[in-house]
Coordinates of C-alpha atoms in Angstrom, one line a residue:
Chain A
M137 CA 13.0 21.4 -43.2
G138 CA 12.5 24.9 -44.5
G139 CA 8.6 22.8 -46.0
R140 CA 7.4 23.4 -49.1
D141 CA 6.5 26.5 -51.5
T142 CA 3.1 27.5 -50.6
D143 CA 0.9 30.7 -51.0
I144 CA -1.0 30.6 -47.6
V145 CA -0.2 33.2 -45.0
L146 CA 0.9 30.4 -41.5
L147 CA 0.5 32.6 -39.0
D148 CA -0.9 36.5 -39.5
E149 CA 0.7 40.0 -38.5
K150 CA -2.2 39.6 -35.5
G151 CA -1.1 36.3 -34.7
I152 CA -3.9 34.3 -36.0
R153 CA -2.4 31.1 -38.1
C154 CA -4.5 30.1 -41.4
D155 CA -7.9 28.6 -39.9
G156 CA -8.4 31.0 -37.6
R157 CA -6.7 29.9 -34.3
K158 CA -4.0 30.9 -32.3
I159 CA -0.5 30.1 -32.1
N160 CA -1.5 28.2 -28.8
E161 CA -5.1 27.0 -29.4
T162 CA -5.8 23.8 -30.4
R163 CA -8.4 22.2 -33.4
K164 CA -12.0 21.9 -31.8
V165 CA -12.0 17.9 -30.4
S166 CA -14.8 15.9 -29.8
I167 CA -15.2 12.2 -29.4
K168 CA -17.9 9.5 -27.7
A169 CA -17.8 6.3 -26.2
G170 CA -19.6 3.3 -27.6
V171 CA -20.3 3.1 -31.4
L172 CA -19.9 -0.1 -32.5
K173 CA -21.7 -3.1 -31.9
N174 CA -19.7 -5.6 -31.9
A175 CA -15.9 -4.2 -30.7
N176 CA -15.5 -4.8 -26.9
G177 CA -14.6 -1.0 -26.9
S178 CA -14.9 1.7 -29.1
A179 CA -14.4 5.8 -29.9
Y180 CA -15.5 7.8 -32.4
I181 CA -13.3 11.0 -32.3
E182 CA -12.9 13.6 -34.4
F183 CA -10.1 16.5 -33.6
G184 CA -10.2 19.2 -36.3
E185 CA -10.6 18.0 -40.2
N186 CA -9.6 14.5 -38.9
K187 CA -12.5 11.6 -38.6
I188 CA -11.0 8.5 -36.7
L189 CA -13.0 5.4 -35.9
V190 CA -11.5 2.9 -33.2
G191 CA -12.3 -0.6 -31.9
V192 CA -10.7 -3.2 -29.3
Y193 CA -11.3 -6.3 -29.2
G194 CA -9.8 -8.2 -26.6
P195 CA -8.3 -9.6 -24.1
R196 CA -8.9 -12.6 -26.2
D197 CA -7.2 -15.7 -27.6
V198 CA -3.4 -15.2 -29.7
H199 CA -4.2 -16.6 -33.5
P200 CA -0.7 -17.0 -34.4
K201 CA -0.5 -19.5 -31.2
H202 CA 3.1 -18.3 -31.4
L203 CA 3.1 -15.0 -30.3
S204 CA 1.5 -15.7 -27.7
D205 CA 3.0 -14.6 -23.6
S206 CA 2.7 -17.2 -20.0
D207 CA 3.6 -13.9 -18.3
T208 CA 1.6 -11.0 -20.1
G209 CA -0.9 -10.3 -22.7
I210 CA 0.3 -9.0 -25.6
L211 CA -0.7 -5.5 -27.4
R212 CA -1.7 -5.3 -31.3
C213 CA -2.8 -2.2 -32.8
R214 CA -3.5 -1.7 -36.4
Y215 CA -3.6 2.3 -37.7
H216 CA -5.1 2.7 -41.2
M217 CA -6.5 4.9 -43.3
S218 CA -8.9 4.6 -45.9
P219 CA -8.2 5.0 -49.4
F220 CA -11.1 8.4 -49.8
S221 CA -9.2 9.8 -46.4
V222 CA -7.2 11.6 -48.1
G223 CA -6.8 13.9 -51.4
E224 CA -5.7 11.7 -54.2
R225 CA -6.7 8.2 -53.6
K226 CA -4.4 6.1 -51.0
N227 CA -3.8 2.3 -52.0
P228 CA -5.3 0.3 -49.7
A229 CA -2.5 -2.3 -49.0
P230 CA -0.5 -0.7 -45.0
S231 CA 2.3 1.6 -46.3
R232 CA 5.6 1.8 -44.6
R233 CA 4.2 5.2 -42.3
E234 CA 1.4 2.9 -41.2
V235 CA 3.3 0.6 -40.3
E236 CA 5.7 2.8 -38.3
I237 CA 2.4 4.4 -36.8
S238 CA 1.0 1.2 -35.8
K239 CA 4.5 1.1 -33.9
V240 CA 4.5 3.5 -32.1
I241 CA 0.9 4.0 -31.0
K242 CA 1.3 0.7 -30.0
E243 CA 4.4 1.4 -27.8
A244 CA 2.7 4.3 -26.5
L245 CA -0.1 2.2 -25.3
E246 CA 1.4 0.0 -23.0
P247 CA 2.7 1.8 -20.6
A248 CA -1.0 2.8 -19.7
V249 CA -2.8 -0.9 -20.6
M250 CA -2.5 -3.0 -17.3
L251 CA -1.4 -6.3 -19.8
K252 CA 0.0 -8.8 -17.1
Q253 CA -3.4 -9.3 -15.8
F254 CA -4.2 -11.5 -19.0
P255 CA -1.0 -13.6 -19.6
R256 CA -1.6 -15.7 -23.3
T257 CA -4.4 -13.3 -24.8
A258 CA -4.1 -10.6 -26.7
V259 CA -6.0 -7.1 -26.8
D260 CA -6.2 -5.3 -30.5
V261 CA -7.0 -1.8 -31.2
Y262 CA -7.6 -0.7 -34.2
M263 CA -7.7 2.5 -35.4
E264 CA -9.4 3.3 -39.0
I265 CA -8.9 7.2 -40.3
L266 CA -12.1 7.6 -42.2
Q267 CA -10.6 11.3 -43.0
A268 CA -7.2 13.1 -42.7
D269 CA -6.3 16.8 -42.0
G270 CA -2.9 16.6 -40.2
G271 CA -2.0 15.2 -36.2
T272 CA -3.7 11.3 -37.6
R273 CA -1.6 9.5 -35.5
C274 CA -1.8 12.1 -32.5
A275 CA -5.7 11.6 -32.9
A276 CA -5.7 7.6 -33.1
L277 CA -4.0 7.5 -30.0
T278 CA -6.3 9.8 -27.8
G279 CA -9.2 7.3 -29.5
A280 CA -7.5 4.5 -29.2
S281 CA -7.3 5.0 -25.5
V282 CA -10.9 6.2 -24.7
A283 CA -11.9 2.8 -26.9
L284 CA -9.4 0.2 -24.6
A285 CA -11.3 2.0 -21.7
D286 CA -14.5 1.6 -23.0
A287 CA -13.6 -2.1 -23.7
G288 CA -13.1 -2.0 -19.6
I289 CA -9.3 -2.7 -20.1
P290 CA -7.6 -2.4 -16.7
M291 CA -5.1 0.8 -17.5
R292 CA -3.2 3.3 -15.0
D293 CA -4.0 6.5 -16.5
L294 CA -5.1 7.6 -20.5
V295 CA -2.6 8.6 -23.1
A296 CA -4.1 12.1 -25.0
G297 CA -2.3 13.0 -28.1
C298 CA -1.3 16.6 -29.5
A299 CA 1.4 17.7 -31.6
A300 CA 3.5 21.0 -30.6
G301 CA 5.6 22.3 -34.1
K302 CA 6.8 25.6 -35.9
A303 CA 5.7 27.4 -38.8
A304 CA 6.6 30.7 -40.0
D305 CA 9.6 30.8 -37.0
T306 CA 6.9 30.0 -34.1
V307 CA 6.2 27.9 -32.0
I308 CA 2.9 26.3 -32.1
L309 CA 0.3 23.7 -31.3
D310 CA -1.9 21.1 -32.8
V311 CA 0.1 21.5 -36.1
N312 CA -2.9 20.8 -38.8
N313 CA -2.5 19.7 -42.4
E314 CA -1.4 23.1 -43.9
E315 CA 1.2 23.7 -41.7
D316 CA 3.0 19.9 -41.3
Q317 CA 3.0 20.9 -45.5
A318 CA 4.1 24.2 -45.4
G319 CA 6.0 24.9 -41.9
Q320 CA 9.6 23.8 -40.2
A321 CA 8.8 21.2 -37.9
D322 CA 6.1 19.1 -36.9
L323 CA 6.7 17.2 -32.9
P324 CA 4.1 14.5 -32.5
M325 CA 2.8 13.6 -28.6
G326 CA 1.9 11.1 -26.5
Y327 CA 1.1 11.9 -22.5
M328 CA -0.1 10.4 -19.3
P329 CA -1.3 13.1 -17.3
N330 CA -1.3 11.4 -13.8
L331 CA 2.1 10.0 -14.1
E332 CA 3.5 12.7 -16.0
K333 CA 5.1 10.3 -18.6
I334 CA 5.9 11.2 -22.1
T335 CA 4.7 7.9 -24.5
L336 CA 5.4 9.3 -28.3
L337 CA 7.4 11.6 -29.4
Q338 CA 8.6 11.9 -33.3
L339 CA 9.8 14.8 -34.5
D340 CA 10.1 16.2 -38.4
G341 CA 12.2 19.5 -38.8
V342 CA 14.4 21.7 -37.0
L343 CA 14.2 22.9 -33.9
T344 CA 16.7 25.1 -31.1
P345 CA 17.3 23.4 -28.3
E346 CA 15.1 25.7 -26.7
E347 CA 12.4 25.6 -29.3
Y348 CA 12.5 22.1 -28.4
K349 CA 11.6 22.5 -24.8
K350 CA 9.0 25.1 -25.8
C351 CA 7.6 22.4 -27.7
I352 CA 7.2 19.6 -25.2
E353 CA 6.2 22.4 -23.0
I354 CA 2.8 23.2 -25.0
G355 CA 2.2 20.0 -26.1
I356 CA 1.7 18.8 -22.4
D357 CA -0.4 21.7 -22.2
G358 CA -2.6 20.4 -25.9
C359 CA -2.4 17.1 -24.2
K360 CA -4.4 17.8 -20.7
Q361 CA -6.3 19.4 -22.4
V362 CA -7.2 16.8 -25.1
Y363 CA -7.4 14.5 -21.7
E364 CA -10.4 17.0 -20.2
I365 CA -12.2 15.7 -23.4
Q366 CA -11.6 12.0 -23.6
K367 CA -12.7 11.9 -19.8
K368 CA -15.6 13.5 -20.3
A369 CA -16.6 11.2 -23.7
L370 CA -16.3 8.1 -20.9
Q371 CA -18.2 10.1 -18.7
E372 CA -21.1 10.9 -21.0
K373 CA -21.3 6.6 -21.7
Y374 CA -21.3 5.3 -18.5
F375 CA -22.4 8.4 -15.6
S376 CA -25.0 9.7 -18.3
K377 CA -28.9 9.8 -16.9
G378 CA -31.1 6.9 -18.1
D379 CA -28.2 5.4 -19.8
N380 CA -28.3 1.8 -18.9
N381 CA -24.6 0.6 -20.0
Chain B
M181 CA 12.8 -19.5 -26.6
G182 CA 12.5 -20.6 -23.3
D183 CA 16.5 -21.0 -22.3
S184 CA 16.9 -17.5 -24.2
L185 CA 14.5 -15.8 -22.0
I186 CA 15.4 -17.3 -18.3
I187 CA 18.6 -16.2 -19.7
D188 CA 17.5 -12.7 -20.9
Q189 CA 16.5 -11.9 -17.2
L190 CA 19.5 -12.8 -15.9
K191 CA 21.5 -10.7 -17.4
K192 CA 18.7 -8.0 -16.6
T193 CA 19.7 -8.7 -13.0
Q194 CA 23.2 -8.7 -13.1
I195 CA 22.6 -5.4 -15.2
L196 CA 20.3 -3.4 -12.9
D197 CA 22.5 -4.7 -10.1
L198 CA 25.4 -3.2 -11.8
L199 CA 23.8 0.2 -12.5
K200 CA 23.3 0.6 -8.9
E201 CA 26.4 0.5 -8.6
G202 CA 26.9 3.1 -11.5
K203 CA 28.2 0.7 -13.6
R204 CA 27.5 -0.4 -17.3
A205 CA 28.2 -3.9 -18.2
D206 CA 30.9 -3.3 -20.7
G207 CA 32.3 -1.0 -18.5
R208 CA 32.0 1.9 -20.8
E209 CA 30.7 5.8 -18.1
F210 CA 27.0 5.7 -19.1
D211 CA 27.3 9.0 -21.6
Q212 CA 30.2 7.0 -23.2
V213 CA 29.6 5.7 -27.2
R214 CA 32.1 2.1 -27.6
E215 CA 34.9 2.4 -29.9
L216 CA 33.3 3.8 -33.2
T217 CA 35.2 3.5 -36.4
I218 CA 34.0 4.8 -40.4
D219 CA 36.2 4.3 -42.7
V220 CA 34.7 6.0 -46.7
N221 CA 34.7 4.5 -49.8
V222 CA 35.0 1.1 -48.7
I223 CA 32.9 0.0 -52.3
P224 CA 34.7 2.0 -54.6
K225 CA 31.6 0.8 -57.7
A226 CA 29.4 2.5 -55.1
E227 CA 29.2 6.6 -55.3
G228 CA 30.1 7.1 -52.3
S229 CA 29.8 4.8 -49.0
A230 CA 31.5 3.8 -45.2
R231 CA 31.9 0.9 -43.6
V232 CA 30.8 2.0 -39.6
R233 CA 31.4 -0.2 -37.4
L234 CA 30.0 0.7 -33.4
G235 CA 31.2 -1.6 -31.2
D236 CA 30.5 -5.1 -32.4
T237 CA 27.6 -3.3 -35.0
E238 CA 28.8 -3.1 -38.2
V239 CA 27.0 -1.3 -40.8
V240 CA 28.1 -0.5 -44.7
A241 CA 26.3 2.5 -46.7
G242 CA 26.1 2.7 -50.4
V243 CA 25.0 5.6 -52.2
K244 CA 24.7 5.2 -55.6
V245 CA 23.6 8.5 -57.9
Q246 CA 21.2 8.4 -60.5
P247 CA 19.4 10.9 -62.8
E248 CA 15.5 10.9 -62.4
R249 CA 12.1 11.6 -63.3
P250 CA 11.0 13.7 -59.6
F251 CA 7.8 13.9 -58.1
P252 CA 4.7 15.5 -59.9
D253 CA 4.7 17.8 -56.2
T254 CA 9.0 18.9 -55.9
G255 CA 10.1 19.3 -59.5
D256 CA 12.4 21.8 -58.4
K257 CA 14.0 19.4 -55.7
G258 CA 16.8 16.3 -56.7
M259 CA 15.8 13.0 -54.8
L260 CA 16.7 10.8 -51.5
I261 CA 16.0 7.8 -50.2
C262 CA 17.5 6.0 -47.5
T263 CA 16.6 1.9 -46.8
A264 CA 18.4 -0.4 -43.9
E265 CA 17.9 -3.4 -43.6
I266 CA 19.2 -6.3 -41.2
L267 CA 21.3 -9.1 -42.7
P268 CA 20.5 -12.4 -42.7
I269 CA 24.0 -12.9 -41.9
A270 CA 23.6 -10.5 -38.8
H271 CA 22.1 -12.1 -35.9
P272 CA 20.6 -15.4 -35.3
T273 CA 16.9 -13.6 -35.0
A274 CA 17.4 -12.0 -38.8
E275 CA 15.2 -12.7 -40.7
T276 CA 14.8 -13.3 -44.8
G277 CA 11.4 -12.0 -46.4
P278 CA 9.2 -9.0 -45.7
P279 CA 10.1 -6.5 -43.6
Q280 CA 9.0 -6.7 -39.9
P281 CA 8.1 -3.5 -38.3
N282 CA 11.4 -3.0 -36.4
V283 CA 12.8 -3.4 -39.3
V284 CA 10.1 -0.6 -41.3
E285 CA 11.4 2.1 -38.3
L286 CA 14.8 1.3 -38.6
A287 CA 15.2 2.7 -42.4
R288 CA 12.6 5.4 -41.7
V289 CA 13.9 6.8 -39.0
T290 CA 17.3 7.2 -40.7
D291 CA 15.9 8.3 -43.7
R292 CA 14.7 10.9 -41.6
G293 CA 17.6 11.6 -39.9
I294 CA 19.0 12.9 -42.7
R295 CA 16.2 14.2 -44.6
E296 CA 14.8 16.4 -42.1
S297 CA 18.2 18.2 -41.7
G298 CA 18.1 19.2 -44.9
M299 CA 21.9 17.7 -45.3
L300 CA 22.1 18.0 -48.7
D301 CA 21.0 21.0 -50.7
M302 CA 18.3 19.4 -52.8
K303 CA 17.6 22.6 -55.1
Q304 CA 21.3 22.3 -56.4
L305 CA 20.1 18.7 -57.8
V306 CA 18.0 19.7 -60.5
L307 CA 19.1 19.0 -64.3
E308 CA 16.1 20.8 -65.8
K309 CA 12.9 21.7 -63.4
D310 CA 10.0 18.8 -63.4
K311 CA 11.9 16.4 -65.8
S312 CA 14.5 15.2 -64.8
V313 CA 16.6 15.5 -61.4
I314 CA 20.0 14.0 -59.6
G315 CA 18.4 10.5 -57.0
I316 CA 20.8 10.2 -54.1
F317 CA 19.8 6.4 -52.7
C318 CA 21.8 5.8 -49.9
D319 CA 21.2 1.7 -48.7
N320 CA 22.1 1.0 -45.0
A321 CA 22.8 -3.1 -45.0
V322 CA 24.1 -4.1 -41.6
T323 CA 26.2 -7.1 -41.4
D324 CA 27.0 -7.9 -37.8
H325 CA 24.3 -6.8 -34.8
D326 CA 25.8 -6.3 -31.0
G327 CA 22.7 -3.4 -30.6
N328 CA 22.0 0.0 -31.8
L329 CA 21.7 0.0 -34.7
F330 CA 19.8 3.7 -35.7
D331 CA 23.0 5.2 -35.6
A332 CA 25.1 3.1 -36.9
C333 CA 23.4 3.6 -39.8
S334 CA 22.6 6.9 -39.2
Y335 CA 26.7 7.8 -38.6
A336 CA 26.9 5.5 -42.0
S337 CA 24.7 7.4 -44.0
T338 CA 25.8 10.5 -43.3
A339 CA 29.8 9.2 -44.0
A340 CA 28.6 8.1 -46.7
I341 CA 26.9 10.8 -48.4
N342 CA 29.4 13.6 -47.0
S343 CA 32.1 11.7 -49.2
C344 CA 30.4 10.9 -52.4
K345 CA 31.5 12.2 -56.0
I346 CA 28.8 13.1 -57.6
P347 CA 28.4 12.4 -61.6
K348 CA 28.5 15.2 -63.7
Y349 CA 24.5 15.0 -66.0
E350 CA 23.8 17.3 -68.4
M351 CA 20.7 17.1 -70.9
Q352 CA 21.2 16.0 -74.5
D353 CA 17.9 16.2 -76.2
E354 CA 15.8 16.4 -73.5
K355 CA 17.6 13.5 -71.7
P356 CA 20.2 13.8 -69.1
V357 CA 23.4 12.2 -70.2
K358 CA 26.6 11.7 -67.8
I359 CA 29.9 13.4 -68.6
E360 CA 32.5 10.7 -68.2
D361 CA 35.0 11.3 -65.3
E362 CA 33.5 14.8 -64.3
F363 CA 32.4 15.1 -60.9
I364 CA 30.6 17.6 -58.8
E365 CA 30.7 17.8 -54.9
P366 CA 27.9 16.8 -52.6
P367 CA 26.1 20.1 -51.4
I368 CA 26.2 19.2 -47.9
T369 CA 24.7 22.3 -45.6
T370 CA 25.2 19.8 -42.1
L371 CA 26.6 17.5 -40.8
P372 CA 23.6 14.6 -39.0
V373 CA 23.7 12.6 -35.7
S374 CA 22.0 10.2 -34.1
V375 CA 22.1 9.7 -30.8
T376 CA 20.4 7.0 -29.2
M377 CA 19.8 6.8 -25.9
A378 CA 18.0 3.6 -23.2
K379 CA 16.2 4.2 -20.7
I380 CA 16.6 1.5 -18.0
G381 CA 15.0 2.3 -14.7
D382 CA 16.0 5.4 -14.3
H383 CA 19.4 5.3 -15.4
I384 CA 19.8 7.1 -19.8
L385 CA 22.8 5.2 -21.4
V386 CA 23.9 5.7 -24.3
D387 CA 24.5 3.6 -27.2
P388 CA 23.5 0.8 -26.0
T389 CA 24.5 -3.0 -26.2
I390 CA 22.3 -5.9 -27.6
E391 CA 21.9 -6.5 -23.7
E392 CA 21.0 -3.6 -23.3
W393 CA 18.5 -3.0 -25.7
G394 CA 17.0 -6.8 -24.9
I395 CA 16.3 -5.1 -21.8
M396 CA 15.5 -1.7 -21.5
D397 CA 12.3 -0.1 -21.3
A398 CA 12.3 2.5 -23.2
R399 CA 14.6 4.8 -26.0
I400 CA 15.0 7.3 -27.4
T401 CA 17.0 8.6 -30.4
I402 CA 17.4 12.1 -31.0
T403 CA 19.7 14.0 -34.1
S404 CA 21.5 17.0 -34.6
N405 CA 22.6 19.0 -37.2
S406 CA 26.3 21.2 -37.2
D407 CA 24.5 23.8 -35.3
G408 CA 23.4 21.7 -32.4
N409 CA 19.2 22.3 -33.5
V410 CA 17.1 19.1 -32.6
V411 CA 16.3 18.1 -36.1
A412 CA 14.4 14.2 -35.6
L413 CA 13.6 12.6 -32.9
Q414 CA 12.1 8.9 -32.2
K415 CA 10.4 7.5 -29.1
G416 CA 10.1 3.8 -28.7
G417 CA 9.8 0.8 -26.6
S418 CA 7.1 0.1 -23.7
D419 CA 7.8 3.3 -21.1
G420 CA 7.9 7.0 -21.3
F421 CA 10.0 9.3 -20.2
T422 CA 9.6 12.6 -18.2
Q423 CA 10.1 16.2 -19.4
D424 CA 12.9 16.5 -17.4
E425 CA 14.4 13.4 -19.3
L426 CA 13.8 14.9 -22.7
V427 CA 15.4 17.8 -21.7
K428 CA 18.5 16.0 -20.3
C429 CA 18.6 13.8 -23.5
A430 CA 18.6 16.2 -25.8
E431 CA 21.7 18.0 -24.1
I432 CA 23.5 14.7 -24.2
S433 CA 22.6 14.4 -27.7
V434 CA 24.3 17.4 -29.2
K435 CA 26.8 17.0 -26.7
V436 CA 27.8 13.3 -27.8
G437 CA 26.9 13.8 -30.7
S438 CA 29.9 17.2 -31.8
K439 CA 32.8 14.5 -30.8
I440 CA 30.9 11.7 -33.5
R441 CA 30.2 14.6 -36.0
E442 CA 34.2 15.4 -36.0
I443 CA 35.0 11.8 -36.4
I444 CA 32.6 11.8 -39.0
K445 CA 35.2 14.5 -40.6
Q446 CA 38.1 12.9 -40.0
S447 CA 37.0 9.6 -41.6
S448 CA 36.4 12.4 -45.2
S449 CA 39.7 13.9 -44.6
G450 CA 41.9 10.7 -43.9
E451 CA 44.3 9.3 -46.0
D452 CA 44.4 6.2 -44.4

């Protein structure tokens, strides 16, 4: 609400944002699948200045045993920020914010993952935020989908993440750190483009009903752009010439 | 555990069969909230308080007010912190010890709804810039759990803060000193109200009971303010929503929320 007072001009008179983007433009996203040796699947994603490494283990035995479910496999997610990922050192112990984000990302991935095929097992998704610059939950979700696919886990769709929001009284796509701090609203979103379902949605900040509709609309559009980059990352690993993976 | 799973399955079948006929197990309309009663000032030692009963879900919220040293980057604003906890008396599955992820989520969603709405004009709660500000702490205790704790905590927090009396403080020798028997009105700008909806199959149900909560596919909590704008939102559960469903849910939240806002207003002005 209102945002913090800063000297940054979030949107100039030509409609250009503080990092040079247009209002409906995402930051540069690059993804590489299969970057870790030990993990069953992995991905490295750069989403603007965000740098995130995701490793997937499983399906594997569940420990502790009482968590296992004889009807279905379970998905476990850990979103964690490295102490050096932000301006002031972050305490490495998981914060309440990280506990909540881990939960919403898990619930954003569950609709996509066909867990019923692996009863009594667990799939563990570990997301490590090496550098954070606003929108880490969407970037981590995006990378986690690619890592799950890389691990060969059967999926109904990839989940792509991108935020919409409001800064300088304008609806914008892919909110960066400055816009999140000084802006008026942030609406992170996760979307399955083939199934046309929104699986992650949160909001901080005030939106009129019209702005809310517009944010969802452009958020979906941003997720579709991210989705193309996810597919390309998987194609590069599995279909490029001379690669025997 | 095995028995309850079978009972859950039976309940799910029963609830789904009823939904096909357009009915809910307790006879409510899809967009009807359970009976809601709000009593304020139930804890006289707290500066503000409210007891909310939403069906058989019960929450007690208490507001404590005390001077605090502000965070370095927000020295020109008062402090506001909302928490929530599920007491072990509330449900057989509620546990003591460190909070589970669902409780952390409940507390954070409750806090976000109040905070992001800008319910309080925090700039009016500064005693001396960068030195001392007024801290408002709103703690929610769930005492009986029959589903939809998000909304019960939202109404309890809003009602408790809306009815609180802030003691007057003055800076004397660089220290905040309480002036006895003098109070200021809380700087209320808007009344945030959340409305939680469960998605079961293609149905959207407002204010789910614990049975509906147990079998829902996904849920969404949307908080609106007095102007009918959306101020906070949280999706949960293991399924997704379509774009059309999200637009419809926001409309329901604003519509249902405006009725609940009236109940909160009456609770603080009522003589009973």
